[in-house]
């Protein structure tokens, strides 16, 4: 028996043993007790979210992986010797393992009472909650059956004002209220209504209005299952320095003075108090007081362009929030505190407020050194990145990122048609990248309302990259100019009016040229070319980090290239060279490229989730080009794609590249991924994934055998892979190790395409990928 077969057998035996042993988990359960197997909650009312009910379950069964494997309980049973509380085995059992969860009747009763309390708060005072058990040997399933019955409803809503001066304001918008006649008597609705009224008052100028001024009185004695509601709004209450309580009318507030503190140090303000404030200097700028120490690091107009408060205007909380969002978007201030304090001059009808912008900047300059290493199939790669960042490059909160990088890749030497076991570093690359972001719209005209509402920013980039491969040498120059902004909390837009790329191949190996000579599409892909592209990108995500809920992520991209140049050359009757127009003695590309990336994150519970991903993209050359530029083509495989294949080693279609240096790309890509992520212990997470997809050629001049896309054949050419992953979550980054195994290889001829079914798997049927961050 070979060593490889022995390892496979041991892994299979271990997995089967773990699965079987996880089912025999009752030998640590005391006599006359039962292991809690599952908890079932059922309710007859779709208005109530079962996920909300799960939060009130007092006793959950042991955690499962893959829905059936009690890994943590299995670890506990294996490594927890009887009557031993010390040693390595005990440490593993207590840190990684999990004690058997034994059914507790008291906790079951407590869960029932919690359900009843929750349902009462939702208006279902007639609800009935019953629990029952189903025993199977030493295991027990616990069932909760809930009947909500008829709820209490609101029969009338009245308002009482201790301060009549605000009655017209609140009564003017009761249609937007959450408490209405005929609605269910739900405590959540009263909380929402209290927040709504408070928000309404703060938008109308009443800065000092608080939620505790609003109380509700409910009378359920008039009719059965019916409640009369009275909303009472009290006067303004304050306490004097002598401790006397004063009740008076609510007064609106206006902004008097705005004071800017662009380098505020909250730590010194607390420890040094007034002596710290005595160190400030004051500068007048456009009528505003700029208060700073030592040196003014940022131009005052940068802060003022974010300001939406005006002296003399009525206070509106929306203006304060808009100013805070704008200041946050600058990536310059790490702490933003807008403090409103009563001014000395007040009156019986209005309260004047001074606005203090206490702003604490980040450390302006930072340096980062990154080491990278990866193994993809038989290739080894090592890289070094040196990064520099300046958050205030020209004293206008401009963000400057500069990076210098280099990488080496070792592959096995090729001698004739055979691959040796000797590695050599025959591929390397180096380059530099500069990115400068401006916190404003750099354009000939200014849309002030758009600017104030969405806080757009401008980004410029410049990139140079040199690649030395055994088959060719390539240089890449890239420069772009664009804008980005958030139209809402969930939507981000990126417009790139101009992106210029210049790609040249100063050297190409004769063997490599011979390999692509018979394919005009590949040959044109590796020609020197010039790209002038324009693009639009939209990113949507409704993820809420404060709640553990399902969410979507959608990214769409559309890109055009060469249209303006082509129209210009057509008008000027420029002559073509070898059938195409040129700029700087280089043919420019003309194409359209669009793709969509949709992801759904299904949060099963706090420790488990399913992630689904669908990607579809296509690039079509036309006009002045017969093929997509190489850097714009799609590829399959890799650490974030079909992980059972090496990067650029899948497709297109059923095409199999047998050259020494395969580099397979095409103009159409379809990819689908499904990944189950689960927490193991400490910072260690596991994953089980299934990947499917491929790339295809969509132009008529691509004559690679089996590469073309055909509607009636493409689904038979989907590569399928599966695998396991381990991730280390260090909070600030995630280290990932994924092992992918081929299930269906469309490039295999004959009937051996299904790896585990039709043939044994070998070294070329699996890949190991290292990565930083999740694949998607």
Coordinates of C-alpha atoms in Angstrom, one line a residue, residues 102 114 247 289 305 322 354 432 506 560 578 594 596 615 678 732 736:
X102 CA -28.3 17.7 30.1
X114 CA -39.9 34.1 28.9
X247 CA -41.3 73.2 35.2
X289 CA -13.3 80.8 15.4
X305 CA -17.2 72.7 3.6
X322 CA -24.9 65.4 8.2
X354 CA -22.8 77.4 20.9
X432 CA 4.9 50.8 -7.6
X506 CA 9.2 43.8 -25.0
X560 CA -16.4 50.9 -22.2
X578 CA -2.8 47.0 -40.5
X594 CA -19.8 44.1 -17.7
X596 CA -22.3 41.3 -11.7
X615 CA -20.8 35.8 -10.6
X678 CA -18.7 27.4 11.3
X732 CA -8.0 42.8 12.2
X736 CA -7.1 31.3 5.4

